[in-house]
Amino acid sequence: HHAGTLVFDSFGKLYLSVGDGGPQGDPENRAQNLQSLRGKILRFDVEEENPQPEVVAYGLRNPWKFSIDSANRMFIGDVGGIWRESVYLLEDLDAETPANLGYSDFEGTKRMFNESIEFTSTLAPIFEYEHHREGHPISVIAGYYLDNFDIYLLGDLSGNLRFLKKQE
């Protein structure tokens, strides 16, 4: 629940992923609380004397791995807790309002326990799969966009690799 990726974009801004901190289900609702730094992707302008965190995305459980491609898009793998492993795509890192990925009301497209937000007000994952069931992989690790092949390569803790190609 602590996440752990640090990445610079092509403009020299630093991004950091932070998990909700646990326990299961985020009972303190930190991922949805914009006053908390938990359950977020944060950006820092390291050119500033005292860089302050700016929320780029929130509503995450454990965004253990994310990457930024050559088009300055962010791919985020969010480790699920009960139902889903999810991969999200942020097309615009300079959006005026941060993207809400829905946790803890949703795990991917699956409604969880809370009903404070509607799915239509969240960013849907570009890919998701079930986990913690016999025969299903667990804990999306995420990966990288490969420009030359126009695919996103991701993996999970079970050792599975997947290639995602954009569909119409």
Backbone as a chain_set.jsonl record, in Angstrom:
{"seq": "HHAGTLVFDSFGKLYLSVGDGGPQGDPENRAQNLQSLRGKILRFDVEEENPQPEVVAYGLRNPWKFSIDSANRMFIGDVGGIWRESVYLLEDLDAETPANLGYSDFEGTKRMFNESIEFTSTLAPIFEYEHHREGHPISVIAGYYLDNFDIYLLGDLSGNLRFLKKQE", "coords": {"N": [[0.817, -1.207, 0.0], [2.112, 1.143, -0.335], [3.21, 1.991, -2.67], [5.585, 3.283, -5.074], [7.161, 4.497, -7.288], [9.364, 6.644, -8.986], [9.603, 9.08, -11.422], [10.843, 11.093, -14.058], [9.409, 13.442, -16.305], [9.505, 14.468, -19.807], [9.83, 17.168, -19.58], [11.2, 17.697, -17.324], [9.849, 17.516, -14.905], [9.174, 15.976, -11.787], [7.645, 12.922, -10.893], [5.755, 11.05, -8.538], [4.547, 8.065, -7.154], [2.118, 7.217, -4.732], [0.782, 5.042, -2.403], [-2.371, 4.09, -0.787], [-1.767, 3.509, 1.809], [-2.916, 1.528, 3.338], [-5.157, 0.185, 5.89], [-6.794, -2.674, 4.292], [-9.279, -1.69, 1.95], [-9.234, 1.036, 2.474], [-10.313, 2.563, 4.827], [-10.247, 5.14, 5.908], [-10.591, 6.704, 3.755], [-8.537, 7.965, 2.288], [-7.552, 7.905, -0.333], [-9.473, 9.21, -1.881], [-9.53, 11.689, -0.735], [-8.521, 14.86, -1.303], [-6.941, 16.394, 0.32], [-5.168, 14.731, 1.495], [-2.061, 13.076, 0.902], [-1.962, 10.454, 0.237], [-2.651, 7.588, -1.853], [-2.254, 8.641, -4.437], [-0.933, 10.139, -7.499], [1.731, 12.195, -7.642], [3.131, 15.361, -8.594], [6.14, 17.2, -8.906], [7.715, 20.29, -9.284], [10.867, 20.5, -9.76], [12.515, 22.577, -10.285], [11.754, 24.695, -8.798], [12.42, 26.511, -5.769], [11.384, 25.518, -3.36], [9.842, 22.881, -3.861], [6.439, 21.962, -4.167], [3.999, 19.384, -3.676], [1.868, 18.471, -6.339], [-1.27, 17.247, -7.14], [-1.809, 14.886, -9.572], [-3.228, 12.621, -10.243], [-5.759, 10.827, -8.485], [-7.432, 8.614, -6.126], [-6.369, 6.032, -6.019], [-5.204, 2.764, -5.155], [-2.771, 1.207, -4.805], [-0.506, 2.267, -6.597], [1.887, 0.858, -7.773], [3.693, 0.802, -9.898], [4.372, 3.01, -12.542], [4.647, 4.585, -15.751], [5.985, 6.964, -18.1], [5.45, 7.769, -21.409], [6.963, 8.545, -24.672], [5.215, 10.369, -25.769], [4.387, 11.805, -23.664], [2.41, 10.638, -22.104], [0.873, 8.987, -19.343], [1.065, 5.762, -18.032], [-0.467, 3.738, -15.703], [-0.202, 1.237, -13.322], [-2.351, -0.196, -11.079], [-2.416, -1.881, -8.144], [-4.758, -4.206, -7.14], [-7.093, -4.909, -4.427], [-9.219, -6.647, -3.665], [-10.793, -7.421, -5.929], [-9.916, -6.53, -8.627], [-7.158, -6.041, -10.86], [-5.713, -3.221, -12.286], [-5.063, -1.134, -15.141], [-4.342, 2.116, -16.05], [-4.628, 4.969, -18.208], [-3.332, 8.105, -18.52], [-3.896, 10.608, -20.584], [-3.351, 13.322, -20.701], [-1.134, 15.047, -18.942], [-1.15, 17.581, -18.001], [-3.668, 18.41, -17.294], [-6.328, 20.5, -16.082], [-7.778, 19.692, -13.83], [-7.181, 17.081, -11.493], [-7.123, 13.586, -12.371], [-9.606, 11.274, -11.372], [-9.376, 8.083, -10.291], [-11.035, 6.416, -8.958], [-10.803, 4.592, -6.691], [-11.581, 4.379, -3.26], [-14.116, 3.593, -3.886], [-14.408, 2.207, -6.219], [-12.796, -0.634, -7.696], [-10.997, -0.759, -10.314], [-13.39, -1.344, -12.706], [-15.218, -2.374, -10.991], [-17.651, -1.989, -8.536], [-17.033, -1.143, -5.191], [-17.305, -0.97, -1.721], [-18.2, 1.553, -0.927], [-20.429, 4.247, -1.87], [-20.122, 6.829, -2.731], [-19.315, 8.178, -4.996], [-20.003, 8.358, -8.533], [-19.48, 6.023, -11.211], [-19.2, 7.233, -13.673], [-17.911, 9.588, -13.119], [-15.308, 8.985, -12.871], [-12.066, 7.979, -14.119], [-11.962, 5.434, -16.368], [-10.345, 2.21, -16.387], [-7.91, 1.197, -18.87], [-7.373, -1.392, -19.146], [-8.072, -4.364, -17.363], [-8.072, -7.044, -14.951], [-9.281, -9.953, -13.17], [-8.272, -11.054, -9.893], [-6.572, -12.945, -7.283], [-7.981, -15.302, -7.294], [-8.264, -18.747, -7.773], [-5.971, -19.816, -10.145], [-5.849, -17.357, -11.388], [-3.828, -14.519, -12.219], [-1.923, -12.301, -10.045], [-1.473, -9.009, -8.59], [-0.701, -6.506, -10.452], [2.137, -5.333, -12.048], [2.794, -3.569, -13.937], [4.245, -1.61, -16.68], [5.854, -0.618, -19.67], [5.419, 1.602, -22.447], [5.99, 0.758, -25.755], [7.247, 2.393, -28.27], [8.164, 1.738, -30.901], [6.74, -0.548, -31.519], [4.177, 0.099, -31.012], [2.765, -0.732, -28.723], [1.771, -1.536, -25.358], [3.59, -2.921, -22.827], [3.173, -5.052, -20.128], [3.47, -6.524, -16.852], [2.886, -8.984, -14.214], [2.813, -10.027, -10.738], [2.689, -12.772, -10.791], [4.257, -13.516, -12.86], [3.326, -13.273, -15.428], [3.267, -11.884, -18.694], [1.936, -9.258, -20.64], [0.778, -7.856, -23.68], [-0.51, -4.883, -24.736], [-2.51, -3.501, -27.206], [-3.798, -0.7, -28.818], [-7.224, -0.556, -29.496], [-9.945, 0.104, -31.755]], "CA": [[0.0, 0.0, 0.0], [2.978, 2.316, -0.271], [3.579, 2.326, -4.052], [7.023, 3.389, -5.117], [7.842, 4.845, -8.529], [9.804, 8.013, -9.237], [9.871, 9.234, -12.851], [10.868, 12.439, -14.626], [8.853, 13.549, -17.652], [10.425, 15.088, -20.759], [9.969, 18.584, -19.233], [11.973, 17.794, -16.096], [9.014, 17.439, -13.701], [9.305, 14.711, -11.081], [6.381, 12.291, -10.506], [5.886, 10.075, -7.47], [3.308, 7.343, -6.834], [1.942, 6.977, -3.3], [-0.378, 4.198, -2.133], [-3.311, 4.558, 0.234], [-1.185, 3.243, 3.119], [-3.615, 0.436, 4.012], [-5.432, -1.223, 5.639], [-7.686, -3.036, 3.195], [-10.506, -0.93, 1.752], [-9.018, 2.469, 2.728], [-11.437, 3.017, 5.658], [-10.156, 6.583, 6.159], [-10.881, 7.343, 2.467], [-7.408, 8.833, 1.922], [-7.368, 7.95, -1.782], [-10.412, 10.187, -2.441], [-9.362, 12.956, -0.03], [-7.483, 15.673, -1.959], [-6.08, 16.987, 1.35], [-4.208, 13.69, 1.846], [-1.146, 12.721, -0.184], [-2.073, 9.003, 0.038], [-3.488, 7.129, -2.964], [-2.128, 9.686, -5.461], [0.267, 10.394, -8.295], [2.102, 13.578, -7.338], [4.129, 15.986, -9.467], [6.952, 18.238, -8.274], [8.553, 21.11, -10.161], [12.132, 20.514, -9.03], [13.199, 23.838, -10.566], [11.371, 25.631, -7.752], [13.262, 26.455, -4.571], [10.72, 24.647, -2.391], [8.784, 22.24, -4.651], [5.262, 21.466, -3.458], [3.328, 18.335, -4.451], [0.644, 18.761, -7.082], [-1.963, 15.989, -7.421], [-2.08, 14.635, -10.984], [-4.276, 11.597, -10.229], [-6.1, 10.343, -7.149], [-8.331, 7.465, -6.166], [-5.541, 4.859, -6.299], [-4.93, 1.909, -3.999], [-1.339, 0.967, -4.711], [0.085, 2.438, -7.942], [3.258, 0.427, -7.548], [4.532, 1.124, -11.051], [3.821, 3.782, -13.646], [5.684, 5.055, -16.673], [5.597, 8.05, -18.998], [5.994, 7.453, -22.727], [7.541, 9.658, -25.43], [4.145, 11.332, -26.053], [4.084, 12.395, -22.358], [1.235, 9.987, -21.523], [1.24, 8.168, -18.193], [0.427, 4.456, -17.853], [-0.426, 3.45, -14.267], [-0.689, -0.054, -12.848], [-2.84, -0.078, -9.71], [-2.6, -3.196, -7.546], [-6.068, -4.335, -6.511], [-7.151, -5.509, -3.111], [-10.18, -7.738, -3.579], [-11.375, -7.862, -7.189], [-9.341, -6.235, -9.934], [-5.89, -5.381, -11.167], [-6.123, -2.236, -13.285], [-4.096, -0.274, -15.818], [-4.97, 3.37, -16.458], [-3.866, 5.828, -19.109], [-3.567, 9.551, -18.445], [-3.482, 11.176, -21.872], [-2.937, 14.717, -20.528], [-0.563, 15.252, -17.612], [-1.321, 18.99, -17.624], [-5.093, 18.709, -17.16], [-6.615, 21.463, -15.015], [-8.202, 18.964, -12.636], [-6.584, 15.745, -11.453], [-7.986, 12.459, -12.744], [-10.055, 10.422, -10.277], [-9.396, 6.703, -10.75], [-12.178, 5.774, -8.341], [-10.645, 3.822, -5.462], [-11.981, 3.049, -2.859], [-15.478, 3.275, -4.325], [-14.263, 1.228, -7.3], [-11.531, -1.264, -8.015], [-11.216, -0.849, -11.751], [-14.796, -1.069, -13.006], [-16.039, -3.089, -10.002], [-18.072, -1.201, -7.377], [-16.597, -1.712, -3.912], [-18.216, -0.836, -0.591], [-18.727, 2.918, -0.822], [-21.238, 4.709, -2.997], [-20.081, 8.292, -2.676], [-19.099, 8.728, -6.336], [-20.515, 7.574, -9.654], [-18.426, 5.549, -12.104], [-19.046, 8.187, -14.78], [-17.043, 10.694, -12.707], [-13.957, 8.469, -12.719], [-11.378, 7.543, -15.326], [-12.021, 3.974, -16.473], [-9.083, 1.585, -16.785], [-7.807, 0.729, -20.255], [-7.258, -2.847, -19.051], [-8.187, -4.885, -15.999], [-8.321, -8.472, -14.843], [-9.552, -10.417, -11.815], [-7.122, -11.638, -9.207], [-6.76, -13.67, -6.026], [-8.851, -16.451, -7.485], [-7.402, -19.835, -8.224], [-5.654, -19.795, -11.562], [-5.74, -15.994, -11.908], [-2.617, -13.815, -11.792], [-2.106, -11.286, -9.012], [-0.623, -7.827, -8.443], [-0.165, -5.908, -11.662], [3.388, -4.603, -11.839], [2.754, -2.569, -15.011], [5.381, -1.696, -17.571], [6.299, 0.478, -20.528], [4.921, 1.723, -23.809], [7.061, 0.537, -26.721], [6.899, 3.2, -29.443], [8.456, 1.059, -32.166], [5.757, -1.602, -31.754], [2.869, 0.674, -30.715], [2.124, -1.582, -27.721], [2.129, -1.366, -23.952], [4.015, -4.184, -22.247], [3.039, -5.049, -18.674], [3.625, -7.8, -16.184], [2.293, -9.079, -12.888], [3.605, -10.761, -9.765], [2.672, -14.19, -11.127], [5.191, -13.746, -13.955], [2.671, -13.15, -16.73], [3.504, -10.689, -19.501], [0.843, -8.952, -21.567], [1.005, -6.791, -24.64], [-1.77, -4.204, -25.039], [-2.51, -2.694, -28.419], [-5.012, 0.11, -28.872], [-8.287, -0.995, -30.382], [-10.9, 1.165, -32.051]], "C": [[0.853, 1.261, 0.0], [3.446, 2.788, -1.638], [5.087, 2.436, -4.163], [7.696, 3.659, -6.432], [8.171, 6.327, -8.527], [10.183, 8.115, -10.704], [9.918, 10.721, -13.186], [10.192, 12.409, -15.984], [9.849, 14.272, -18.547], [10.63, 16.583, -20.49], [10.719, 18.787, -17.92], [11.155, 17.815, -14.819], [9.143, 16.035, -13.11], [7.929, 14.208, -10.648], [6.667, 11.19, -9.498], [4.544, 9.394, -7.25], [3.296, 7.023, -5.343], [0.674, 6.15, -3.11], [-1.244, 4.76, -1.02], [-2.817, 4.299, 1.651], [-1.838, 2.123, 3.887], [-4.417, 0.959, 5.191], [-6.416, -1.416, 4.495], [-8.941, -2.16, 3.143], [-10.384, 0.557, 2.017], [-10.14, 3.067, 3.583], [-11.411, 4.513, 5.984], [-10.361, 7.395, 4.883], [-9.787, 8.311, 2.013], [-7.25, 8.976, 0.417], [-8.276, 8.981, -2.444], [-10.262, 11.58, -1.824], [-8.212, 13.756, -0.65], [-6.59, 16.406, -0.964], [-5.011, 16.007, 1.823], [-3.307, 13.417, 0.644], [-1.194, 11.225, -0.504], [-2.997, 8.682, -1.137], [-3.435, 8.066, -4.158], [-0.911, 9.452, -6.36], [0.53, 11.883, -8.106], [3.163, 14.065, -8.31], [4.834, 17.084, -8.677], [7.728, 18.977, -9.352], [9.87, 21.318, -9.433], [12.979, 21.753, -9.338], [12.868, 24.896, -9.509], [12.264, 25.448, -6.531], [12.696, 25.49, -3.53], [9.554, 23.936, -3.091], [7.664, 21.674, -3.774], [4.575, 20.4, -4.315], [2.051, 18.842, -5.102], [0.009, 17.422, -7.432], [-2.302, 15.92, -8.91], [-3.221, 13.624, -11.124], [-4.507, 11.165, -8.79], [-7.092, 9.203, -7.27], [-7.59, 6.191, -6.55], [-5.323, 4.06, -5.013], [-3.428, 1.742, -3.8], [-0.72, 1.048, -6.105], [1.583, 2.148, -7.898], [4.194, 0.825, -8.684], [3.748, 1.951, -12.056], [4.978, 4.198, -14.532], [5.099, 6.151, -17.548], [6.257, 7.786, -20.34], [6.497, 8.709, -23.443], [6.51, 10.718, -25.808], [3.673, 12.028, -24.769], [2.745, 11.898, -21.805], [1.71, 9.099, -20.373], [0.389, 6.899, -18.155], [0.629, 4.054, -16.401], [-0.968, 2.054, -14.016], [-1.088, 0.094, -11.395], [-3.171, -1.474, -9.176], [-3.934, -3.23, -6.806], [-5.989, -4.999, -5.15], [-8.038, -6.737, -3.06], [-10.534, -8.29, -4.951], [-10.502, -7.716, -8.421], [-7.918, -5.68, -9.847], [-6.206, -4.459, -12.333], [-4.94, -1.479, -13.866], [-4.86, 0.934, -16.344], [-4.039, 4.133, -17.383], [-4.295, 7.27, -18.894], [-3.004, 10.152, -19.719], [-2.887, 12.566, -21.72], [-2.44, 14.927, -19.104], [-0.713, 16.687, -17.125], [-2.793, 19.38, -17.521], [-5.322, 19.646, -15.972], [-7.055, 20.789, -13.722], [-7.584, 17.577, -12.653], [-7.613, 14.669, -11.801], [-8.325, 11.646, -11.501], [-10.189, 9.002, -10.82], [-10.349, 5.831, -9.939], [-12.005, 5.007, -7.051], [-10.915, 4.728, -4.258], [-13.448, 2.745, -3.153], [-15.448, 2.196, -5.407], [-12.872, 0.633, -7.271], [-11.641, -1.566, -9.498], [-12.651, -0.462, -12.04], [-15.744, -1.712, -11.999], [-16.344, -2.174, -8.816], [-17.636, -1.914, -6.107], [-17.682, -1.48, -2.87], [-18.91, 0.52, -0.549], [-19.589, 3.251, -2.028], [-21.249, 6.226, -3.042], [-19.854, 8.935, -4.038], [-19.691, 7.793, -7.378], [-19.354, 7.169, -10.561], [-18.163, 6.54, -13.233], [-18.164, 9.379, -14.407], [-15.605, 10.232, -12.479], [-13.367, 8.134, -14.092], [-11.395, 6.017, -15.346], [-10.658, 3.41, -16.854], [-9.101, 1.211, -18.27], [-7.698, -0.788, -20.299], [-7.406, -3.236, -17.59], [-8.382, -6.392, -16.05], [-8.563, -8.829, -13.38], [-8.282, -10.994, -11.216], [-7.551, -12.37, -7.943], [-7.814, -14.769, -6.13], [-7.949, -17.556, -8.047], [-7.216, -19.777, -9.735], [-5.531, -18.405, -12.162], [-4.464, -15.331, -11.398], [-2.947, -12.739, -10.76], [-1.153, -10.12, -9.201], [0.024, -7.34, -9.734], [1.09, -5.096, -11.311], [3.469, -3.444, -12.821], [4.046, -2.593, -15.798], [5.638, -0.443, -18.355], [5.608, 0.435, -21.878], [6.107, 1.612, -24.75], [6.668, 1.219, -28.025], [7.059, 2.44, -30.756], [7.412, 0.012, -32.526], [4.329, -1.12, -31.523], [2.079, -0.23, -29.768], [2.586, -1.17, -26.327], [2.412, -2.743, -23.39], [3.874, -4.078, -20.737], [3.191, -6.445, -18.125], [2.9, -7.797, -14.855], [3.166, -9.967, -12.006], [3.66, -12.255, -10.051], [3.616, -14.527, -12.275], [4.577, -13.685, -15.33], [3.057, -11.839, -17.398], [2.325, -10.516, -20.441], [1.273, -7.819, -22.459], [-0.352, -6.182, -24.947], [-1.59, -3.356, -26.283], [-3.835, -1.978, -28.478], [-5.974, -0.431, -29.919], [-9.197, 0.179, -30.676], [-12.056, 1.126, -31.089]], "O": [[0.352, 2.343, 0.308], [4.018, 3.871, -1.756], [5.808, 1.759, -3.43], [8.753, 3.08, -6.684], [7.36, 7.158, -8.117], [10.995, 7.328, -11.188], [9.131, 11.51, -12.663], [10.373, 11.457, -16.743], [10.928, 14.65, -18.09], [11.503, 17.204, -21.097], [10.859, 19.917, -17.452], [11.694, 18.102, -13.75], [9.212, 15.042, -13.836], [7.133, 14.971, -10.1], [7.677, 10.491, -9.584], [3.514, 10.063, -7.169], [4.305, 6.619, -4.766], [-0.39, 6.522, -3.604], [-0.908, 5.764, -0.393], [-3.394, 4.82, 2.605], [-1.382, 1.78, 4.978], [-4.336, 2.158, 5.458], [-6.815, -0.465, 3.823], [-9.582, -1.919, 4.166], [-11.351, 1.288, 1.805], [-10.843, 3.971, 3.132], [-12.45, 5.09, 6.303], [-10.313, 8.625, 4.913], [-10.078, 9.352, 1.423], [-6.861, 10.039, -0.068], [-7.901, 9.57, -3.458], [-10.816, 12.547, -2.347], [-7.052, 13.363, -0.529], [-5.579, 16.984, -1.362], [-4.051, 16.408, 2.481], [-3.747, 13.518, -0.501], [-0.522, 10.779, -1.434], [-3.976, 9.382, -1.392], [-4.447, 8.273, -4.828], [-0.002, 8.689, -6.034], [-0.331, 12.721, -8.373], [3.989, 13.288, -8.79], [4.217, 17.799, -7.888], [8.329, 18.358, -10.231], [9.984, 22.205, -8.588], [14.031, 21.957, -8.732], [13.603, 25.87, -9.343], [12.795, 24.364, -6.292], [13.439, 24.738, -2.899], [8.403, 24.341, -2.933], [7.916, 21.0, -2.776], [4.569, 20.501, -5.542], [1.259, 19.553, -4.482], [0.685, 16.545, -7.969], [-2.997, 16.788, -9.439], [-4.069, 13.749, -12.007], [-3.581, 11.136, -7.979], [-7.538, 8.863, -8.366], [-8.105, 5.368, -7.307], [-5.265, 4.625, -3.921], [-2.887, 2.094, -2.751], [-0.442, 0.021, -6.724], [2.419, 3.048, -7.974], [5.359, 1.148, -8.45], [2.603, 1.634, -12.381], [6.137, 4.169, -14.12], [3.883, 6.254, -17.716], [7.472, 7.6, -20.415], [6.459, 9.804, -22.883], [6.879, 11.846, -26.134], [2.678, 12.753, -24.783], [2.033, 12.637, -21.126], [2.803, 8.533, -20.42], [-0.839, 6.953, -18.234], [1.759, 4.029, -15.914], [-2.073, 1.725, -14.45], [-0.264, 0.467, -10.56], [-4.068, -2.153, -9.674], [-4.201, -2.387, -5.95], [-4.967, -5.571, -4.771], [-7.661, -7.756, -2.48], [-10.572, -9.508, -5.128], [-10.353, -8.667, -9.187], [-7.545, -4.969, -8.913], [-6.894, -4.863, -13.271], [-3.95, -1.217, -13.183], [-5.892, 0.794, -16.999], [-2.82, 3.963, -17.344], [-5.464, 7.617, -19.063], [-1.789, 10.202, -19.913], [-2.024, 12.963, -22.503], [-3.236, 14.979, -18.167], [-0.433, 16.98, -15.963], [-3.13, 20.557, -17.648], [-4.598, 19.589, -14.978], [-6.735, 21.269, -12.634], [-7.473, 16.96, -13.713], [-8.81, 14.826, -11.556], [-7.455, 11.361, -10.677], [-11.009, 8.743, -11.7], [-10.462, 4.634, -10.201], [-12.995, 4.782, -6.355], [-10.437, 5.861, -4.3], [-13.963, 1.722, -2.701], [-16.359, 1.373, -5.496], [-11.902, 1.284, -6.884], [-12.306, -2.523, -9.893], [-13.09, 0.626, -11.665], [-16.961, -1.599, -12.147], [-15.435, -1.65, -8.171], [-17.836, -3.119, -5.955], [-18.854, -1.766, -3.119], [-20.08, 0.613, -0.176], [-19.487, 2.613, -3.076], [-22.27, 6.837, -3.357], [-20.164, 10.112, -4.223], [-19.859, 6.597, -7.14], [-18.362, 7.891, -10.666], [-17.03, 6.67, -13.697], [-17.715, 10.108, -15.291], [-14.781, 10.984, -11.959], [-14.085, 8.025, -15.086], [-10.887, 5.382, -14.422], [-9.897, 4.062, -17.568], [-10.155, 0.946, -18.847], [-7.901, -1.404, -21.346], [-6.932, -2.537, -16.695], [-8.803, -6.943, -17.067], [-8.124, -8.125, -12.471], [-7.348, -11.369, -11.926], [-8.729, -12.405, -7.588], [-8.46, -15.112, -5.14], [-6.967, -17.269, -8.732], [-8.181, -19.701, -10.495], [-5.148, -18.27, -13.324], [-4.065, -15.563, -10.257], [-4.098, -12.323, -10.621], [-0.143, -10.238, -9.896], [1.15, -7.715, -10.062], [1.081, -4.28, -10.389], [4.142, -2.448, -12.557], [4.866, -3.493, -15.614], [5.645, 0.659, -17.807], [5.26, -0.632, -22.383], [7.116, 2.293, -24.566], [5.859, 0.696, -28.79], [6.184, 2.495, -31.62], [7.214, -0.288, -33.703], [3.376, -1.845, -31.806], [0.889, -0.469, -29.97], [3.634, -0.549, -26.148], [1.568, -3.635, -23.469], [4.386, -3.141, -20.126], [3.055, -7.43, -18.851], [2.372, -6.776, -14.415], [4.13, -10.575, -12.472], [4.581, -12.935, -9.601], [3.764, -15.697, -12.629], [5.241, -14.012, -16.314], [3.161, -10.805, -16.738], [1.784, -11.487, -20.97], [2.032, -6.937, -22.055], [-1.259, -6.893, -25.377], [-0.634, -2.588, -26.396], [-4.881, -2.573, -28.218], [-5.599, -0.722, -31.054], [-9.218, 1.152, -29.921], [-12.967, 1.949, -31.184]]}, "num_chains": 1, "name": "protein.A"}
